[in-house]
Every structure is written in structure tokens, then in C-alpha cells.
Tab-separated table of C-alpha atoms and ligand atoms in Angstrom:
chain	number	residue	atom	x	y	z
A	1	UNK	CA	-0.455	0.392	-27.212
A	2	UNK	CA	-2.075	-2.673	-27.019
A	3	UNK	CA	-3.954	-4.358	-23.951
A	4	UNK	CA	-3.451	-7.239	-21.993
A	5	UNK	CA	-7.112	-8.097	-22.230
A	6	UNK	CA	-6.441	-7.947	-26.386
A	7	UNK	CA	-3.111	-10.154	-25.715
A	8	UNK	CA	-5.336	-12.794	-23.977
A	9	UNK	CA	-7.545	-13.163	-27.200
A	10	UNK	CA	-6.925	-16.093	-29.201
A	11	UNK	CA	-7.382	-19.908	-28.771
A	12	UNK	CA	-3.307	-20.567	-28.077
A	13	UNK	CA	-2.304	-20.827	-23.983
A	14	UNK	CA	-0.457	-17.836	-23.405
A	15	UNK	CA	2.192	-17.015	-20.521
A	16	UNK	CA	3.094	-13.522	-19.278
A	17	UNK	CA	6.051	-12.799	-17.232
A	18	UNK	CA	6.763	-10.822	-13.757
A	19	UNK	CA	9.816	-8.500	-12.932
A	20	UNK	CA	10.745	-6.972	-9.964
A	21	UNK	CA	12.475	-3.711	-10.232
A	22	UNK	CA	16.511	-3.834	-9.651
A	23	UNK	CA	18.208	-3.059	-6.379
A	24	UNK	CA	20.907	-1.602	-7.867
A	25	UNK	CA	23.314	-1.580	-11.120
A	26	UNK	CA	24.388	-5.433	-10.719
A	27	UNK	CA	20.733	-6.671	-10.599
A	28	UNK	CA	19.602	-3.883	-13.300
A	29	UNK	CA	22.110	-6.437	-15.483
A	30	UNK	CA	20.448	-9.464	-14.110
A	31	UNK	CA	16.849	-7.977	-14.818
A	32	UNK	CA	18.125	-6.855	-18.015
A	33	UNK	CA	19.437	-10.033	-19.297
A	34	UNK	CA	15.989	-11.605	-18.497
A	35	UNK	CA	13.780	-9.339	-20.460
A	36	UNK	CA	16.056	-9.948	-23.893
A	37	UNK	CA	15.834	-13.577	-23.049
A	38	UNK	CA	12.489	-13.874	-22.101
A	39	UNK	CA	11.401	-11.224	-25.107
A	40	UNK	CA	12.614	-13.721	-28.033
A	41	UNK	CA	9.603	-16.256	-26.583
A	42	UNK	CA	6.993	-13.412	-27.087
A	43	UNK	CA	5.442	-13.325	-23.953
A	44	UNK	CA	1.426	-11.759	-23.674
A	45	UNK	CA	2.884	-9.247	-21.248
A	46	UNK	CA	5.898	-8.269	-18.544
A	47	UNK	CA	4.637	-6.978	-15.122
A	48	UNK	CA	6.595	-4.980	-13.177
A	49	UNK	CA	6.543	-5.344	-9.798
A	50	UNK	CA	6.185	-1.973	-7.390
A	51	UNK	CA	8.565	-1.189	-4.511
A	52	UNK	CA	7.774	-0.388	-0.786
A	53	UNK	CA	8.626	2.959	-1.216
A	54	UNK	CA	11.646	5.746	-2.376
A	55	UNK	CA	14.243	4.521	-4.286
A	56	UNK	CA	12.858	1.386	-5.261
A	57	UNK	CA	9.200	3.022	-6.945
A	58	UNK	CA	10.983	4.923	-8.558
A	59	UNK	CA	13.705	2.177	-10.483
A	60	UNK	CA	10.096	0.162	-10.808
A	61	UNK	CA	8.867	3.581	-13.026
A	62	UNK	CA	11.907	3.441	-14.633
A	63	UNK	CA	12.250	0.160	-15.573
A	64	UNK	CA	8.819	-0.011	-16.812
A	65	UNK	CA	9.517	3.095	-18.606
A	66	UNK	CA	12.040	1.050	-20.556
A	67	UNK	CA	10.623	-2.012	-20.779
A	68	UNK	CA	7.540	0.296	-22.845
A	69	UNK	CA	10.565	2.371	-25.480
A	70	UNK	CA	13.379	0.367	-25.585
A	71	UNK	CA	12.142	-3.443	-26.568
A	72	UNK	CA	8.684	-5.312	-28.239
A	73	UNK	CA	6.984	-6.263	-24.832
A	74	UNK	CA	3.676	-4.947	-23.597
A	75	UNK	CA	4.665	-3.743	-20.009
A	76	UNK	CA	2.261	-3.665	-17.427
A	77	UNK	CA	2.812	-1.458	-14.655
A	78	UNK	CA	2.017	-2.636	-10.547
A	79	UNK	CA	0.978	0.364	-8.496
A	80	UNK	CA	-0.332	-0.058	-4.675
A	81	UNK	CA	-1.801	2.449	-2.766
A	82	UNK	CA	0.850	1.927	-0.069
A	83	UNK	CA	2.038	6.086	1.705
A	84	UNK	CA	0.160	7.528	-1.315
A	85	UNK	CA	-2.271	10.656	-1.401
A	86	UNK	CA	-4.893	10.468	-4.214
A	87	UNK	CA	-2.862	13.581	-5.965
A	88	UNK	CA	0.339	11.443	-5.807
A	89	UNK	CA	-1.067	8.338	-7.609
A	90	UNK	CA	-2.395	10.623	-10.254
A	91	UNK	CA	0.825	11.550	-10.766
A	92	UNK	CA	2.455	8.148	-11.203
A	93	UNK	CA	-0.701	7.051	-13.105
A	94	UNK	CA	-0.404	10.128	-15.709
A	95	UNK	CA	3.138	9.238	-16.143
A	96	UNK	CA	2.939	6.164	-17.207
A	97	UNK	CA	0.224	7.206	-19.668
A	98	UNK	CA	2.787	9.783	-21.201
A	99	UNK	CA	5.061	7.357	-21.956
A	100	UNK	CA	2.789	5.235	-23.570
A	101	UNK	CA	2.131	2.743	-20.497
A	102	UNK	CA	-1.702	1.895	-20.608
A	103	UNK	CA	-1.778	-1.625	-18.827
A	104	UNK	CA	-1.997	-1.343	-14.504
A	105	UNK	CA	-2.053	-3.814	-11.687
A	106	UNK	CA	-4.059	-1.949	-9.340
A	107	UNK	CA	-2.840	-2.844	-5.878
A	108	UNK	CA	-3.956	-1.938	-2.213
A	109	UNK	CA	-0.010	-2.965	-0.764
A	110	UNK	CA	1.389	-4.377	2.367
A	111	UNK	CA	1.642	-1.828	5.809
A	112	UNK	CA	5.649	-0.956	5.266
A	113	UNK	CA	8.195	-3.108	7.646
A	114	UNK	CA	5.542	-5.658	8.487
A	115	UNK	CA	3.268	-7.233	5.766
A	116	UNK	CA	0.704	-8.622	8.527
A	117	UNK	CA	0.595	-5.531	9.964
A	118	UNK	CA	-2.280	-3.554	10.863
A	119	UNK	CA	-3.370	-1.365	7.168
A	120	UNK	CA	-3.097	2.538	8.045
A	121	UNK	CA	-4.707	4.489	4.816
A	122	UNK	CA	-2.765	7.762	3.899
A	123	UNK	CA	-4.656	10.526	5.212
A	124	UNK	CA	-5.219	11.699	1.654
A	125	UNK	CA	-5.247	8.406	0.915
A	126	UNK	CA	-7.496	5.183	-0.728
A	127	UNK	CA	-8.285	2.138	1.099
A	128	UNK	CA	-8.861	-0.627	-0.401
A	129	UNK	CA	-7.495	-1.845	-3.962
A	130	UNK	CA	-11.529	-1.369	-5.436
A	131	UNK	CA	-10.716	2.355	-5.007
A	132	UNK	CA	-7.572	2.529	-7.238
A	133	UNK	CA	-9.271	0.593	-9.797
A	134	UNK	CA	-11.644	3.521	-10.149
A	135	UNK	CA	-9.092	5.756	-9.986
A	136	UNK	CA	-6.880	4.537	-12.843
A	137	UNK	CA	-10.163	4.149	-14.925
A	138	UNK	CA	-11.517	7.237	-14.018
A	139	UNK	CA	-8.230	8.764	-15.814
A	140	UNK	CA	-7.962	7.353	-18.643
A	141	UNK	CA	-8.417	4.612	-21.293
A	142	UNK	CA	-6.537	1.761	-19.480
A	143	UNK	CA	-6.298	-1.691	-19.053
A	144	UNK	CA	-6.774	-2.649	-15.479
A	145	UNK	CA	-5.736	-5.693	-13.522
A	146	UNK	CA	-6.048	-6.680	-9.675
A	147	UNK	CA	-4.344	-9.754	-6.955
A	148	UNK	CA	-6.229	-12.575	-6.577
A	149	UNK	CA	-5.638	-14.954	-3.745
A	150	UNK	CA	-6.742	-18.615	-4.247
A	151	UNK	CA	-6.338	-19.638	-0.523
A	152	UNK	CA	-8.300	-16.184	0.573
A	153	UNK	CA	-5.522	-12.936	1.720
A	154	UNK	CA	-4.004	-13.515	4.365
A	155	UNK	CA	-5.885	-11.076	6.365
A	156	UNK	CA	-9.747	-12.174	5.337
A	157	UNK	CA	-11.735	-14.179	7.608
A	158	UNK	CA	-12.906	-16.507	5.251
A	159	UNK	CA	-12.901	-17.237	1.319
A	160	UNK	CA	-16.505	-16.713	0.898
A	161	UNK	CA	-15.696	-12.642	2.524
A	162	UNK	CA	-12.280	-12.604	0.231
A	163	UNK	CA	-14.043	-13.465	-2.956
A	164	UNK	CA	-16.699	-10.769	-1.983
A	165	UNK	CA	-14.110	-8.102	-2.211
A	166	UNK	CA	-12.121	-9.808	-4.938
A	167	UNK	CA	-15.553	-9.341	-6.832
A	168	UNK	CA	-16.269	-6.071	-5.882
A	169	UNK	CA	-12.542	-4.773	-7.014
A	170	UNK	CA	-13.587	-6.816	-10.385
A	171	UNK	CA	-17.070	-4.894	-10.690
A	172	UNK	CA	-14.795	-1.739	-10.135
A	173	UNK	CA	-13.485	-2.117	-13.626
A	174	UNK	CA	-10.666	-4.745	-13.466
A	175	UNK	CA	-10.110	-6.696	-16.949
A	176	UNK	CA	-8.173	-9.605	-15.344
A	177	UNK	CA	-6.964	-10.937	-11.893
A	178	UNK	CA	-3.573	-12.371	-11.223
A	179	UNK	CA	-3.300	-15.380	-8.471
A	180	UNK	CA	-0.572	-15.435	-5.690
A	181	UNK	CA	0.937	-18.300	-5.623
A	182	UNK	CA	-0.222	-21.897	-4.927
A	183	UNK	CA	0.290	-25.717	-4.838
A	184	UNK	CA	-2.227	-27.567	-6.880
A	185	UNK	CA	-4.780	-26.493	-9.420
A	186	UNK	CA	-8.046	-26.939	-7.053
A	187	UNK	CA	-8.182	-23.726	-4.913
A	188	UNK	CA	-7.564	-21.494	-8.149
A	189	UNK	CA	-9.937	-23.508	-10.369
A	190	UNK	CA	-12.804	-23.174	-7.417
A	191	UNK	CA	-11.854	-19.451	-7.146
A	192	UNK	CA	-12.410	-19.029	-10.833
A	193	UNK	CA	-15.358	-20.845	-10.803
A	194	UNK	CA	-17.065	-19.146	-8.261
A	195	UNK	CA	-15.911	-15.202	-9.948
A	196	UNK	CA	-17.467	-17.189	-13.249
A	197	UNK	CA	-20.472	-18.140	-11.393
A	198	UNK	CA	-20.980	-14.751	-10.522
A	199	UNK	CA	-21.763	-13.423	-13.617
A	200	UNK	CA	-18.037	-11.800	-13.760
A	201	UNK	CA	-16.321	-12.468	-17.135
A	202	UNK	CA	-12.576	-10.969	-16.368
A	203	UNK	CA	-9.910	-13.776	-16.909
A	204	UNK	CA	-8.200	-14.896	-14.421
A	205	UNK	CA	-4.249	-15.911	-14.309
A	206	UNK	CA	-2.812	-18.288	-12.100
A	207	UNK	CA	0.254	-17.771	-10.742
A	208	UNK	CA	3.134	-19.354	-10.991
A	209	UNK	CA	6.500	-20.146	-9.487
A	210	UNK	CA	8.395	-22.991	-9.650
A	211	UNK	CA	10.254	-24.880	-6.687
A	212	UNK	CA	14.135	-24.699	-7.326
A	213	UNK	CA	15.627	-25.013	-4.294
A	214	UNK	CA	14.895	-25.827	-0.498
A	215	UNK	CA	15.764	-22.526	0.271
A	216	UNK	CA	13.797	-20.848	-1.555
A	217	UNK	CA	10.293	-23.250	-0.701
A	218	UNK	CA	10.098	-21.365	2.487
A	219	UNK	CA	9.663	-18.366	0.668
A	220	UNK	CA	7.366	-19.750	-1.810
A	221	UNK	CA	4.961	-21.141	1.331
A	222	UNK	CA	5.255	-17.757	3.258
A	223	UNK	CA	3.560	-15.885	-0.250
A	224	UNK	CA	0.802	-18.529	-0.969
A	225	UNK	CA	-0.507	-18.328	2.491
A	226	UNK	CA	-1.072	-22.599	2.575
A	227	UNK	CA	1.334	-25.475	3.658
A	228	UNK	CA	2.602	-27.425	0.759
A	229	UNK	CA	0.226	-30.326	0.331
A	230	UNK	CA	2.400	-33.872	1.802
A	231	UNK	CA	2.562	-35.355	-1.604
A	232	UNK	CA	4.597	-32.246	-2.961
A	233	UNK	CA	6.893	-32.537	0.348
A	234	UNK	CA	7.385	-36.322	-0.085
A	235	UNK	CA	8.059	-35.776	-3.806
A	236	UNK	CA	10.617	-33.303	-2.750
A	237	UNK	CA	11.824	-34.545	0.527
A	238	UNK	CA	14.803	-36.958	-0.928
A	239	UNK	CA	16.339	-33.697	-2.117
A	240	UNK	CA	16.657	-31.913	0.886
A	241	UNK	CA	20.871	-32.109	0.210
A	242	UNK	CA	20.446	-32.623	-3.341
A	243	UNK	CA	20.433	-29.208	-5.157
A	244	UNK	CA	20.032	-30.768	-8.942
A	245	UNK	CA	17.408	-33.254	-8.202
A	246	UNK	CA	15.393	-30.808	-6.123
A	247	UNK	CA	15.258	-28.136	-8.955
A	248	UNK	CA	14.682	-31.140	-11.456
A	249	UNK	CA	11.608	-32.113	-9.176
A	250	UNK	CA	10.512	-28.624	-8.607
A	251	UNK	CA	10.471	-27.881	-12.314
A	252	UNK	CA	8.403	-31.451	-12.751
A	253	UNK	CA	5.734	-30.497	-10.151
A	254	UNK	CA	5.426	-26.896	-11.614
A	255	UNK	CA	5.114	-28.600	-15.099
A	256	UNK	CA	2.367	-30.707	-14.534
A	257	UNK	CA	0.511	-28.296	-12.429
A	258	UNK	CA	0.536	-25.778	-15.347
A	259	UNK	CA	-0.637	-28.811	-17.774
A	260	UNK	CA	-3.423	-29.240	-15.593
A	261	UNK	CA	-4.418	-25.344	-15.616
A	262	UNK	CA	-3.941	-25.507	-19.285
A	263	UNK	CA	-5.912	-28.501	-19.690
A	264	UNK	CA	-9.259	-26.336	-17.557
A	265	UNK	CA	-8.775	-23.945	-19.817
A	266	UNK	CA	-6.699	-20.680	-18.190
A	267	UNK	CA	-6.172	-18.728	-20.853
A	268	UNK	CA	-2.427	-17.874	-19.830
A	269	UNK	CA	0.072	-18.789	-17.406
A	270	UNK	CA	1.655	-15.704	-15.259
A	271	UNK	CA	4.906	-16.798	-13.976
A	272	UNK	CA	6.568	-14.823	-11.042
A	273	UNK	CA	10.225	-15.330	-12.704
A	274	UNK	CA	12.506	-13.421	-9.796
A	275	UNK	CA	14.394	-11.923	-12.695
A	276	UNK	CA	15.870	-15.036	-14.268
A	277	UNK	CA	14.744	-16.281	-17.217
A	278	UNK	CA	15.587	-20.025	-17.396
A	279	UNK	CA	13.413	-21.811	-15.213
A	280	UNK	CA	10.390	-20.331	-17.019
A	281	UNK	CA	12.011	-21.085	-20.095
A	282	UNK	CA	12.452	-24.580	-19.091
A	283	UNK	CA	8.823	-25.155	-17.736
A	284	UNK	CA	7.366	-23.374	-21.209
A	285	UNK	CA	9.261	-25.647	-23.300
A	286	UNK	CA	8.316	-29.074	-21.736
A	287	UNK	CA	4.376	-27.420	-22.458
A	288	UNK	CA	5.306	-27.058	-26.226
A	289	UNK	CA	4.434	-23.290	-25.508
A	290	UNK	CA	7.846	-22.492	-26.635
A	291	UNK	CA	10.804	-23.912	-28.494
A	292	UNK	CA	12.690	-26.463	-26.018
A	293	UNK	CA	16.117	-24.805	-24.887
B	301	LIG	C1	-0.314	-10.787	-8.552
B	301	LIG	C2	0.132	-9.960	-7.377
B	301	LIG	C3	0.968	-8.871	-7.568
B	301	LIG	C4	1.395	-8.105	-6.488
B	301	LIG	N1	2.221	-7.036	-6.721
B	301	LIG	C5	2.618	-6.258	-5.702
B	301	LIG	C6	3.450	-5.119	-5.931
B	301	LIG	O1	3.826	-4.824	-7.070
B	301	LIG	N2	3.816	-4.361	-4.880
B	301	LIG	C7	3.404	-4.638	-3.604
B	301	LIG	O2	3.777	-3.899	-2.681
B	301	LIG	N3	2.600	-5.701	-3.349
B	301	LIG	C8	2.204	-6.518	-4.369
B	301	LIG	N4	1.391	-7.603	-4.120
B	301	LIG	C9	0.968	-7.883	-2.742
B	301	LIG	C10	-0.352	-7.141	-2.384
B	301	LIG	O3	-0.154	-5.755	-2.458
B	301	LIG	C11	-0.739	-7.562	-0.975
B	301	LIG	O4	-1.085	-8.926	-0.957
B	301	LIG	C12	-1.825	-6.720	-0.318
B	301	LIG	O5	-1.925	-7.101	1.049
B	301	LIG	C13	-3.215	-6.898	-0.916
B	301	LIG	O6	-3.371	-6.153	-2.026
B	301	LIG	P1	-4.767	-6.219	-2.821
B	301	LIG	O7	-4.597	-5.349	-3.985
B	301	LIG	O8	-5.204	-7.596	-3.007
B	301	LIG	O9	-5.716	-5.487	-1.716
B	301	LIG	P2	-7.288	-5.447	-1.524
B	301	LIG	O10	-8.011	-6.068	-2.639
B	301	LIG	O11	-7.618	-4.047	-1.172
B	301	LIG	O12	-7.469	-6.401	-0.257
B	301	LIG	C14	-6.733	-6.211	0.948
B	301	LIG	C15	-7.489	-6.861	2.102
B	301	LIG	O13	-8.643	-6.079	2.424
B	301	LIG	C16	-9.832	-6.822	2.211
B	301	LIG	N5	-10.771	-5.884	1.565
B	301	LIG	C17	-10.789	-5.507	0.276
B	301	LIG	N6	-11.765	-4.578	0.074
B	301	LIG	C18	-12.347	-4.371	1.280
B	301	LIG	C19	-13.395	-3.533	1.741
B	301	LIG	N7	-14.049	-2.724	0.902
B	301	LIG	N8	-13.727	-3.568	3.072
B	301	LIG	C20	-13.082	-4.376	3.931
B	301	LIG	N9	-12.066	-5.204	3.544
B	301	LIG	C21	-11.706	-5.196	2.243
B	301	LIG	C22	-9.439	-7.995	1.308
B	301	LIG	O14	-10.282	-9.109	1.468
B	301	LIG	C23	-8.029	-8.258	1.801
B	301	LIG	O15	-8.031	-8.987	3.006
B	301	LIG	C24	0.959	-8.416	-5.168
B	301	LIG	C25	0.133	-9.536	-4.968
B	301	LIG	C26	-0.275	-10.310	-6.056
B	301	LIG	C27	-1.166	-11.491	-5.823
């Protein structure tokens, strides 16, 4: 199987794609749906996203199991250290490898219930996200990536600390970090800079997810960790009752941020798609990245 970091090669902007896994046999349809539509536009790679725990880890194995047999995409497979002994993420790590799954976001996780909560380690546990980096590597010949968080995690002091650790988890044998969300180009441009400046050649993604609806927004803020900058709120503010023209707006705003990125230089866009396919779809096609709709 092929690796992300080989996907990435290549003068051409690419885009990759993020799942999460379904809640049940309705969304397993919705998700489904997505992946055929979003598979016809040839995406560098599908990530899938992995659950808090139970039930939900184990429909994100399973529909990363299918994504890797049953279609043409190169899956890419979250895993957090999250209620996990070291024996236990072996486990999950040497599945994926028997079905042919050799791309991993290596996550640390949220504490369960309450994602500002404080971080308990499983007794037989890893720490920090650096450590299942060296894990996965240490088992095998994959492709590793780790989170990357333009306006510093929400529980580091400061960006200079957060870029320390995003560094070390880099040195650790990371390929590639994704970005959380965020509103303009500046914070993630400095943020690669400064892993550039470092001497650290792994690409870095930005993330991306468009605005479609004021409902949603508060969501969006929550993840990034910033306020939305006043000219994005006044841009959007007349659309507060509006549902058409806010998504129109939000899909303008996520356009020309993503021109910008392109225009630095990111060698792909990573779009955080919630399972639908059309908004991405949309965004792509007003790049000339894909065929317009
Ligand atoms: C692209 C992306 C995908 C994600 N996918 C998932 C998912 O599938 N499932 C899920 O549950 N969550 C997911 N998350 C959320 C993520 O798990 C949380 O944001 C989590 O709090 C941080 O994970 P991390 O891997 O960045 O942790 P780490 O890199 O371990 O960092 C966690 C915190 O500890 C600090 N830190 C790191 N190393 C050290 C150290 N050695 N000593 C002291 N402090 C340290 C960091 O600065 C940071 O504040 C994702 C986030 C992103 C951006």
C-alpha cells in the first residue's frame, strides 16, 4: 500500500479528506455515500476519525477496514492513546497492518466526558502523542502522521512550548502534521514556518472546514481554539436568518482562504468533511482542483 508521504509527491495541490466513523446504520449510509462521491475526485487520502471509546473504535476499525478492501482510496487510520494499555494499541496497530492499513494519525486524545479535562494516562498506558509515534514505528513499516494546532492546544501555555512538543512528536518519526481548524492563513503559515525553520522537513496540512451554517460556526470556533477574526463575522453577520446566503458566504471565505494556502505553497488541503461530500466538492471545484459540479 502506498503512503501518504508518497501521495503528497508531485507539483499538483492535493486535498485529502476526513471521516468520522458512523453512529449507527442510517449514518453508515450517509458516510457511505460520501466516500463513493468523494472517491470519483481521487483524493491523496481518507482519514478516519477514532471514537471515545467501545462501540464507536470499533465501527472507526471497521470502517477503515473497508475503506482499505472495498474501494481505490488510501485510508489512513486515527488512533489516540485515550483508556489504552501499550498491549492494547499493539493490538489495534497490528490489525490494521493485517489488513493492509499502513498510514496512522498518531493521537494522544481528549480525557473522556470532558475534553478540557485534566489528562489521566492508563496505568499501562503512554502519555503524550510523541510516545505512540514510536510505538507505531517501532512496529512496523508505517506512515505516521500527528495534530497540529496553529493557535497552540488548548491546554499549552504558550505557542513557543506547543511548537516544542509539536516538534518533538515530529522528531519522533511523524511524516506529516494535520492542523485543527482555523480562520485565516497567518497562524498556520507562521506555524509552518517556524517547524521549517527548525530544520524539520515533514509537510504540514492545514485544515479545513468550511462555514455552512450559523449553527454550526459555534462548533467550528469551539475546535480552533480562536474567536473568528471581525471581518469573517461582519462578512457573515447579514446571514444570521439567511440559511442560503450564509452557506454561500461560508463556502466564499473557505475558498479564498484555501487559495491563499495554495498560493504559499501547502502541498495539500485536508478538509474535515463531517461525512458529506458536497461542500468540499464545491470549494475544490471553484480551485480548479476538481471538475466543477
Ligand atoms: C487533525 C486532528 C485529528 C484528530 N483526530 C482525533 C481522533 O481521531 N480522535 C480523538 O479522540 N481526537 C482527535 N483529535 C483531537 C486530539 O486528540 C486532541 O486535540 C488532544 O487533546 C491532543 O492530541 P495530540 O495528539 O495533539 O496530543 P499531544 O501532542 O500529546 O499534546 C497534548 C498536550 O500535551 C502537551 N504535550 C505534548 N507532549 C508533551 C510532553 N512531553 N510533556 C508535557 N506536555 C506535552 C501538548 O503541548 C498539548 O498541550 C484530533 C485533532 C486533530 C488536530
Amino acid at each position: 500500500m502506498t503512503s501518504v508521504v508518497e501521495r503528497l509527491q508531485g507539483q499538483s495541490p492535493k486535498f485529502s479528506v476526513e471521516f468520522l466513523p458512523p453512529r449507527d446504520a442510517e449514518d453508515e449510509k450517509i458516510l457511505w455515500k460520501a466516500v463513493r462521491e468523494l472517491e470519483g475526485l481521487d483524493p491523496a487520502f481518507v482519514s478516519i476519525t477514532y471514537g471515545a471509546g467501545g462501540s464507536r473504535r470499533d465501527r472507526t476499525i471497521r470502517a477503515t477496514g473497508r475503506i482499505a478492501q472495498e474501494t481505490t482510496l488510501l485510508p489512513v487510520a486515527h488512533l489516540t492513546a485515550v483508556d489504552h494499555s501499550v498491549a492494547e494499541l499493539r493490538n489495534v496497530i497490528g490489525w490494521y497492518a493485517a489488513i493492509g492499513v499502513r498510514n496512522v494519525l498518531a493521537l494522544r486524545g481528549d480525557p473522556p466526558g470532558d475534553p478540557m479535562g485534566e489528562w489521566v494516562a492508563h496505568p499501562e498506558g503512554l502519555n503524550y502523542a510523541d510516545e505512540l509515534v514510536s510505538l507505531v514505528r517501532e512496529l512496523g513499516d508505517f506512515c505516521v502522521g500527528v495534530a497540529a494546532f496553529p493557535y497552540g492546544h488548548p491546554r499549552s501555555n504558550d505557542l513557543d512550548t506547543d511548537l516544542k512538543f509539536l516538534l518533538r512528536k515530529l522528531n519522533a518519526g511523524a511524516d506529516y502534521a494535520v492542523a485543527q481548524l482555523f480562520h485565516e492563513p497567518e497562524p498556520f503559515l507562521r506555524m509552518r514556518d517556524r517547524v521549517a525553520a527548525a530544520g524539520c522537513s515533514a509537510a504540514m496540512l492545514p485544515g479545513i472546514m468550511p462555514m455552512l451554517s450559523a449553527r454550526g460556526l459555534s462548533k467550528i470556533v469551539e475546535l480552533s481554539g480562536a474567536d473568528l477574526p471581525v471581518e469573517i463575522s461582519r462578512r457573515l453577520e447579514p446571514y444570521a436568518d439567511d440559511a442560503a446566503g450564509f452557506r454561500a458566504t461560508g463556502i466564499d471565505i473557505a475558498t479564498e482562504m484555501c487559495q491563499k494556502l495554495l498560493d504559499e505553497g501547502v502541498p495539500a488541503l485536508h478538509f474535515y468533511t463531517m461525512n458529506r461530500a458536497k461542500a468540499t466538492r464545491e470549494v475544490l471545484g471553484r480551485l480548479g482542483l476538481v471538475a466543477r459540479a
